[in-house]
Coordinates of C-alpha atoms and ligand atoms in Angstrom, one line a residue:
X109 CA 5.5 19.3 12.7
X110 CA 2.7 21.9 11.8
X111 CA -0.6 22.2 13.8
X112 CA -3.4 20.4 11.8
X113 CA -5.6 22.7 9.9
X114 CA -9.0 23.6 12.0
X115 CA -11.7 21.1 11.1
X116 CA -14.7 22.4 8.5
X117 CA -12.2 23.3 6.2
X118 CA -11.1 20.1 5.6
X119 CA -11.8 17.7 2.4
X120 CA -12.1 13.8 4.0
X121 CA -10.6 11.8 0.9
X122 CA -9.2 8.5 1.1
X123 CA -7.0 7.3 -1.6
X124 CA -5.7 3.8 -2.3
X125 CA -3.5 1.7 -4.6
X126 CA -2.8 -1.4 -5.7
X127 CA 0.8 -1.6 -6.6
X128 CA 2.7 -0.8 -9.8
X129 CA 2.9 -4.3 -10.8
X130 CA 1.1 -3.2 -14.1
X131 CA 1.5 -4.6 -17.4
X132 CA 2.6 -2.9 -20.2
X133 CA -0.5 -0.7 -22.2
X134 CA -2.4 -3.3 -24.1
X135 CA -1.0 -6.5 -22.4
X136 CA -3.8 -6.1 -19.5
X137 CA -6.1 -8.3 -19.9
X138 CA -10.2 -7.5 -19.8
X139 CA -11.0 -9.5 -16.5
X140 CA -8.0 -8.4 -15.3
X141 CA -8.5 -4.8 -15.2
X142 CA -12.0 -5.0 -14.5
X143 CA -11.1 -7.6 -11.3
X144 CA -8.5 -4.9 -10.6
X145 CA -11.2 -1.3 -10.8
X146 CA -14.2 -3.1 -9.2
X147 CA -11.1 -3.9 -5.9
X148 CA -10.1 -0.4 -5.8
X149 CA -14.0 0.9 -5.8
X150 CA -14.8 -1.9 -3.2
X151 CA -11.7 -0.3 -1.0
X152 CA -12.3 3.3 -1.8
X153 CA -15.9 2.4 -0.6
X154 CA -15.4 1.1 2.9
X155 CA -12.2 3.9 3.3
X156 CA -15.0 6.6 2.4
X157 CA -18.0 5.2 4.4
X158 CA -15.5 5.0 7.5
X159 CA -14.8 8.9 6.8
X160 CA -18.2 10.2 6.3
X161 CA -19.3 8.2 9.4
X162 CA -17.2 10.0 11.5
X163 CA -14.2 7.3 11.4
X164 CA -10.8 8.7 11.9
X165 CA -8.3 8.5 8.7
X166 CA -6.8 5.5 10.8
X167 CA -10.0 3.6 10.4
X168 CA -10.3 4.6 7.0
X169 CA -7.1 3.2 5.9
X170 CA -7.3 0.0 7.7
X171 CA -10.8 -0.8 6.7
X172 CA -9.7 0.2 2.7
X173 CA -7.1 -2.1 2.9
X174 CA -8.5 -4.8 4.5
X175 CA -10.7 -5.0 1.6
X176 CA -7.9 -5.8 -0.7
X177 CA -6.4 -8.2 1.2
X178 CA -9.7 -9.9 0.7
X179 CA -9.5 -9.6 -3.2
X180 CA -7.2 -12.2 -5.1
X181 CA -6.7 -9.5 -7.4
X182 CA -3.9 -8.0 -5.5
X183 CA -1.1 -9.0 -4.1
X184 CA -1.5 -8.7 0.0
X185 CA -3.9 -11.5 2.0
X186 CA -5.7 -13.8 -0.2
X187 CA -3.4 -14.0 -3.5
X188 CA 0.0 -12.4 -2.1
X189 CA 2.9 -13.5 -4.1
X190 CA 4.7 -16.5 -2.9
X191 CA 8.3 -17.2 -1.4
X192 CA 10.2 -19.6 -3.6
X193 CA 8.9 -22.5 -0.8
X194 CA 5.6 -21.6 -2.2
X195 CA 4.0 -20.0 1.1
X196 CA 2.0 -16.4 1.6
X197 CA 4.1 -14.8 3.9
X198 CA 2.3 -11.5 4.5
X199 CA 4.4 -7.9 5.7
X200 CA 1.6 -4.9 6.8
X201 CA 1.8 -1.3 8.4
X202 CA 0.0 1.2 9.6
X203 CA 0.5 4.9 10.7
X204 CA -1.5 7.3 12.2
X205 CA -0.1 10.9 11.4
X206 CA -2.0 12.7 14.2
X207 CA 0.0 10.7 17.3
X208 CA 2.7 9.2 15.2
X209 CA 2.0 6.1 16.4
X210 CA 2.8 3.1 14.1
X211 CA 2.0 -0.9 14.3
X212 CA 3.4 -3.5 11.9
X213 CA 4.3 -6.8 11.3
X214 CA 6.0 -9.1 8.9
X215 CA 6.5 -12.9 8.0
X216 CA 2.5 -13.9 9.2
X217 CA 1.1 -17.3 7.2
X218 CA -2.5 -17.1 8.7
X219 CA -3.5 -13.9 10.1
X220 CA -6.5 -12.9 7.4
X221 CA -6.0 -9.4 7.7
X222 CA -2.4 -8.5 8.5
X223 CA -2.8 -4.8 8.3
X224 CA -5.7 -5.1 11.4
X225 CA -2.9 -6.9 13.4
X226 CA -0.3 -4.0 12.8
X227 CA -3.9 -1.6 14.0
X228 CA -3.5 -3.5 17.8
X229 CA 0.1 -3.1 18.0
X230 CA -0.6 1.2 16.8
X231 CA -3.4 1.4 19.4
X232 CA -2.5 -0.8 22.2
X233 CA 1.5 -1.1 21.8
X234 CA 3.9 -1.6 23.3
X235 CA 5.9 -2.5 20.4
X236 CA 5.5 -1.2 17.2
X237 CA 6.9 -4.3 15.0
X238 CA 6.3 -8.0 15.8
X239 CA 7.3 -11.1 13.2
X240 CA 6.5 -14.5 12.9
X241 CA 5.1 -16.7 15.2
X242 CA 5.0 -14.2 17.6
X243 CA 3.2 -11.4 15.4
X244 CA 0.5 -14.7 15.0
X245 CA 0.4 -15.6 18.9
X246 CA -0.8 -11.4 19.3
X247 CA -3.2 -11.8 16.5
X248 CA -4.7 -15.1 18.2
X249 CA -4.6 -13.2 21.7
X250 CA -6.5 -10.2 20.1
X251 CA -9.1 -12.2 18.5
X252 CA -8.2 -11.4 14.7
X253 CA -9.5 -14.1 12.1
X254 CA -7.1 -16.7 10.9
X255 CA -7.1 -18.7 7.9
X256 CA -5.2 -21.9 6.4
X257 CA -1.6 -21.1 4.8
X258 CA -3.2 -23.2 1.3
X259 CA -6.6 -20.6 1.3
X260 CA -3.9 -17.8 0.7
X261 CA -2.4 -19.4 -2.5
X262 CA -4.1 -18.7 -5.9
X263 CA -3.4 -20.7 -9.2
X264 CA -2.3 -16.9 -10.3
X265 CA 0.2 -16.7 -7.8
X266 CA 1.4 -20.2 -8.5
X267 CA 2.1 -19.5 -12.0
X268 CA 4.0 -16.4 -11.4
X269 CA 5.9 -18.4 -9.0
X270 CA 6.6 -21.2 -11.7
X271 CA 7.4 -18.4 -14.4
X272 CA 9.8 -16.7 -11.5
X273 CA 11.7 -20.2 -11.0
X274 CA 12.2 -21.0 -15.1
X275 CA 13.2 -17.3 -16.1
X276 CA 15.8 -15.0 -15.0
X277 CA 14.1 -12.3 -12.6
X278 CA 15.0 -10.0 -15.2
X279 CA 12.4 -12.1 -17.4
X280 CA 9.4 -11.6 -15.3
X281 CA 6.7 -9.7 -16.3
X282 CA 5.8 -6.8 -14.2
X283 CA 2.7 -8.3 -13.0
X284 CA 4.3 -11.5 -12.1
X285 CA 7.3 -9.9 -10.1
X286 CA 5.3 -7.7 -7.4
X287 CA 2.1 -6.2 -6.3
X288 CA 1.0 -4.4 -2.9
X289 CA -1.9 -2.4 -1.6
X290 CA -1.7 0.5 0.5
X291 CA -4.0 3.2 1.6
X292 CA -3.5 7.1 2.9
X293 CA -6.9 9.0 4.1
X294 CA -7.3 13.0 5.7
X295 CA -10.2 12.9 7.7
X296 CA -12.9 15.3 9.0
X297 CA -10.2 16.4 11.6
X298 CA -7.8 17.2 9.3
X299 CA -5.7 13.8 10.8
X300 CA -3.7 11.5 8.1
X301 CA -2.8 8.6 8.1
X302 CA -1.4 5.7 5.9
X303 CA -1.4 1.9 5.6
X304 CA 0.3 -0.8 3.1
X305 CA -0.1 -4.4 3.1
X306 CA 1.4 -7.3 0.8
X307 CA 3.1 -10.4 0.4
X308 CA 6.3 -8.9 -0.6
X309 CA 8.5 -10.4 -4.1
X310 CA 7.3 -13.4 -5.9
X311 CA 9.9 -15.9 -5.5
X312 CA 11.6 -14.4 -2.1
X313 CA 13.5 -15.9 0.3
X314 CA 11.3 -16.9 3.0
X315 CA 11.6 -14.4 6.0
X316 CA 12.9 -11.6 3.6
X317 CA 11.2 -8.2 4.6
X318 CA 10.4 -5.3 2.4
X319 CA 9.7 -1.6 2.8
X320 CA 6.0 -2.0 3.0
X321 CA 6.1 -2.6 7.0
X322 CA 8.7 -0.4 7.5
X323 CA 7.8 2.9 9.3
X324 CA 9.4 5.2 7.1
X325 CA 10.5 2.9 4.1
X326 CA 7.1 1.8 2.5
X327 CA 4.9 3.5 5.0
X328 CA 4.6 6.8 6.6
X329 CA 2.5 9.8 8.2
X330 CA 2.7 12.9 10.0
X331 CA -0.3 15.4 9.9
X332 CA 2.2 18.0 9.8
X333 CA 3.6 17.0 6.4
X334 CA 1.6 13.9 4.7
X335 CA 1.0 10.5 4.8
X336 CA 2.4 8.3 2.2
X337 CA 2.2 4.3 1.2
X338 CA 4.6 2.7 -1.6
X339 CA 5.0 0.2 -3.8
X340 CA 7.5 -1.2 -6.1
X341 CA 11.1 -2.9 -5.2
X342 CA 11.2 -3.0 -1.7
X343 CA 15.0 -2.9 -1.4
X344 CA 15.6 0.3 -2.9
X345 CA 12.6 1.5 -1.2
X346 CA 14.6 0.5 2.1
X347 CA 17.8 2.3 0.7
X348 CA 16.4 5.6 0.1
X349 CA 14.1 5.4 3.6
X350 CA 11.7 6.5 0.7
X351 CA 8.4 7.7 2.6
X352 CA 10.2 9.9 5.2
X353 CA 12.4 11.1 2.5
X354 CA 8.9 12.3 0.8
X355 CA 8.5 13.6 4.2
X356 CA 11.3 15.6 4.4
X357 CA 11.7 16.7 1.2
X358 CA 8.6 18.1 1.4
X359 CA 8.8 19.4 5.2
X360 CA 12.8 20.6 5.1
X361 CA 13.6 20.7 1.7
X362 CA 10.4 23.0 0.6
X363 CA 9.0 20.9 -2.2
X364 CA 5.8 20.4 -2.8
X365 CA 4.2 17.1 -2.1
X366 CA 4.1 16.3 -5.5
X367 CA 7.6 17.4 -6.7
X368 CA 8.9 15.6 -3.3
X369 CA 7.7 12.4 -4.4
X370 CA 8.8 12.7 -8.0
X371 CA 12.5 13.7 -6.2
X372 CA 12.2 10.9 -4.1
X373 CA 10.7 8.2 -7.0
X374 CA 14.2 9.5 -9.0
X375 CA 16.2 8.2 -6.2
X376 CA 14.6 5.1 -6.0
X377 CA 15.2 4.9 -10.0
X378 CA 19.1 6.4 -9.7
X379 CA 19.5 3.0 -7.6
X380 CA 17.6 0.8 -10.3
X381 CA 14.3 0.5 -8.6
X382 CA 11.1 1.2 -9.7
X383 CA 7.5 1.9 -8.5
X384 CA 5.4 4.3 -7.3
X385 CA 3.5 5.9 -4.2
X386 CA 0.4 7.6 -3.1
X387 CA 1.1 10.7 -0.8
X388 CA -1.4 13.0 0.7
X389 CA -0.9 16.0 2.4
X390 CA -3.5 18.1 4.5
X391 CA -4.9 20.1 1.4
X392 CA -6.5 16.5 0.5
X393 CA -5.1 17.0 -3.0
X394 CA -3.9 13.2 -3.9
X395 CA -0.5 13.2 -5.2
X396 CA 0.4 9.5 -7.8
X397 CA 3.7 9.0 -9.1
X398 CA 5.0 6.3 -10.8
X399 CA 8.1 5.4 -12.4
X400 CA 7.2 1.6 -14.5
X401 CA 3.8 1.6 -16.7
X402 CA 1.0 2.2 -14.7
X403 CA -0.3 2.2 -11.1
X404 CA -3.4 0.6 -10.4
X405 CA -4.8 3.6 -7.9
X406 CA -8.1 5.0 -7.2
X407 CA -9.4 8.1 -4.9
X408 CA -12.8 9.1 -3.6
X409 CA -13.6 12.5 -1.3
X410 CA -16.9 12.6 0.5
X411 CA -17.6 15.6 -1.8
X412 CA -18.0 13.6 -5.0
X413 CA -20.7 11.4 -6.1
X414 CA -18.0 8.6 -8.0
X415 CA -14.3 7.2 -7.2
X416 CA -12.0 8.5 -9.9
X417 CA -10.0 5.5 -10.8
X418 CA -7.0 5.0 -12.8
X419 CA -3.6 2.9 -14.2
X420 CA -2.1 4.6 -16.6
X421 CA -1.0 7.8 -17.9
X422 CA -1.5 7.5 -21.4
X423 CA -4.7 7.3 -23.5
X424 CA -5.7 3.6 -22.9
X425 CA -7.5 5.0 -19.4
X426 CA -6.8 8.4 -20.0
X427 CA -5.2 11.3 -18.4
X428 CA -4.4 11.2 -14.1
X429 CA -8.0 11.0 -12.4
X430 CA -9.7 14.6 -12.2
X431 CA -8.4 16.5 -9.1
X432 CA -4.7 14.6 -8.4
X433 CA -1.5 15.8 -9.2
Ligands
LIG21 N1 7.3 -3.2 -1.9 C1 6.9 -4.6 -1.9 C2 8.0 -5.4 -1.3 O1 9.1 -5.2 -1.8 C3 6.5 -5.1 -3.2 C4 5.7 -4.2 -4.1 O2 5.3 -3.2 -3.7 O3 5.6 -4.6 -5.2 O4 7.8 -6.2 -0.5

């Protein structure tokens, strides 16, 4: 692990996504993508006013992805994908690359904002990973908001679940299959930091567990190297140990951040998965890689005026966002 750079030559950025559960180019629909861009801004919006406050890229993350679990458009919180009983059952992480402290939890039905739970278990310890009705009972204990199992279920998520149970899972449409949101920020420090939230696989077996909570799997940061947050099949995330393996790619190997993730993303693809990442290393350069159609994905530095947002690579929302690799 590297010293962080000095502060005052640092570029603040936060960067977020919201999985790579994209349709195919043409198959999104209007309200969709415009549901989809106006959740990414929202995010970006309360990552960035966290970093040019003075907030630390740990706030920054949580608060950007708090947000999304809000929004119905994605899959974490309110709309997450539903086991095949038909219940949210929500998996979050965060990581702060400055202490390498970590807090997450998996297999919550209530907590409203699962990523602030993992937040008190990185700041206040001493566990990092708590499940279930125990990962609740802390959330109650620290005051976080609850709501109903029911006000977690869309009609959206229902249907994908009724699609999921008629067809093959080989029949599902991206979009219907899996989601996430996930966040990774530099701030004025030159700190990092990363968080990912989400209800996991449409159609999974209740208490099945995914990369996205996983220090290392679906979520990672060190301010030596970068911070990253992943989406996309969980289990081959798991199998390659895919954010650290950006990680050390990067750090041992020699690669650049974004060649490490494209090495890594191949991995994940040698095994069958797919997906992408957002990874973000201390030059505050975004890195977005993808494997599938699209990644809904968005970034916003407290030097520009606008969020560059994107999904895919081809013409239909033209080339990657101005300023990423
Ligand atoms: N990685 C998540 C999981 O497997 C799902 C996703 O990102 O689409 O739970």
């Amino acid at each position: 692990m590297t010293a962080a750079p000095p502060p005052g030559r640092v570029r603040p950025i936060i960067a977020v996504h919201g999985g790579a559960g994209v349709p195919a180019p043409g198959r999104l629909a209007p309200a969709q993508r415009a549901a989809v861009c106006a959740g990414l801004h929202a995010a970006l919006a309360a990552g960035r006013d966290c970093l040019r406050d003075g907030g630390r890229a740990v706030d920054a993350v949580v608060a950007a992805v708090s947000v999304l679990e809000d929004d119905p458009a994605f899959n974490a919180g309110i709309g997450a994908a539903l086991t095949r009983e038909g219940h949210a059952e929500h998996d979050a992480a965060v990581m702060c690359g400055a202490s390498r402290r970590a807090g997450a939890c998996t297999g919550t039905r209530r907590v409203r904002h699962p990523v602030q739970l993992a937040r008190t278990l990185l700041d206040d310890g001493p566990h990092v990973f708590v499940a279930g009705p125990t990962a609740e009972a802390l959330a109650h204990e620290r005051g976080l908001a609850f709501l109903a199992p029911e006000a977690f279920v869309t009609p959206r998520r229902l249907a994908a679940l009724a699609e999921a149970r008629r067809l093959s899972e080989s029949g599902l449409s991206e979009e219907a299959r899996h989601g996430t949101v996930g966040a990774v920020a530099l701030d004025a420090a030159g700190h990092l930091a990363a968080a990912t939230s989400t209800g996991g696989l449409t159609n999974k077996l209740p208490g099945r567990i995914g990369d996205s909570p996983i220090p290392g799997a679906g979520t990672y940061a060190d301010d030596g190297v970068c911070a990253v947050s992943a989406t996309g099949r969980g289990e081959y995330f798991l199998r390659t140990v895919f954010a650290h393996r950006v990680a050390c790619l990067a750090e041992l190997g020699g690669l650049g951040l974004a060649e490490a993730a494209g090495r890594a993303l191949d991995e994940v693809a040698a095994l069958g998965g797919s997906g992408g990442a957002i990874v973000l290393g201390r030059d505050g350069v975004p890195v977005f890689r993808f494997n599938g159609h699209g990644l809904y994905r968005g970034h916003w530095s407290l030097a520009a005026e606008a969020p560059s947002l994107a999904i895919y690579h081809d013409p239909e929302t033209g080339p990657a966002p101005k300023g990423t690799r």
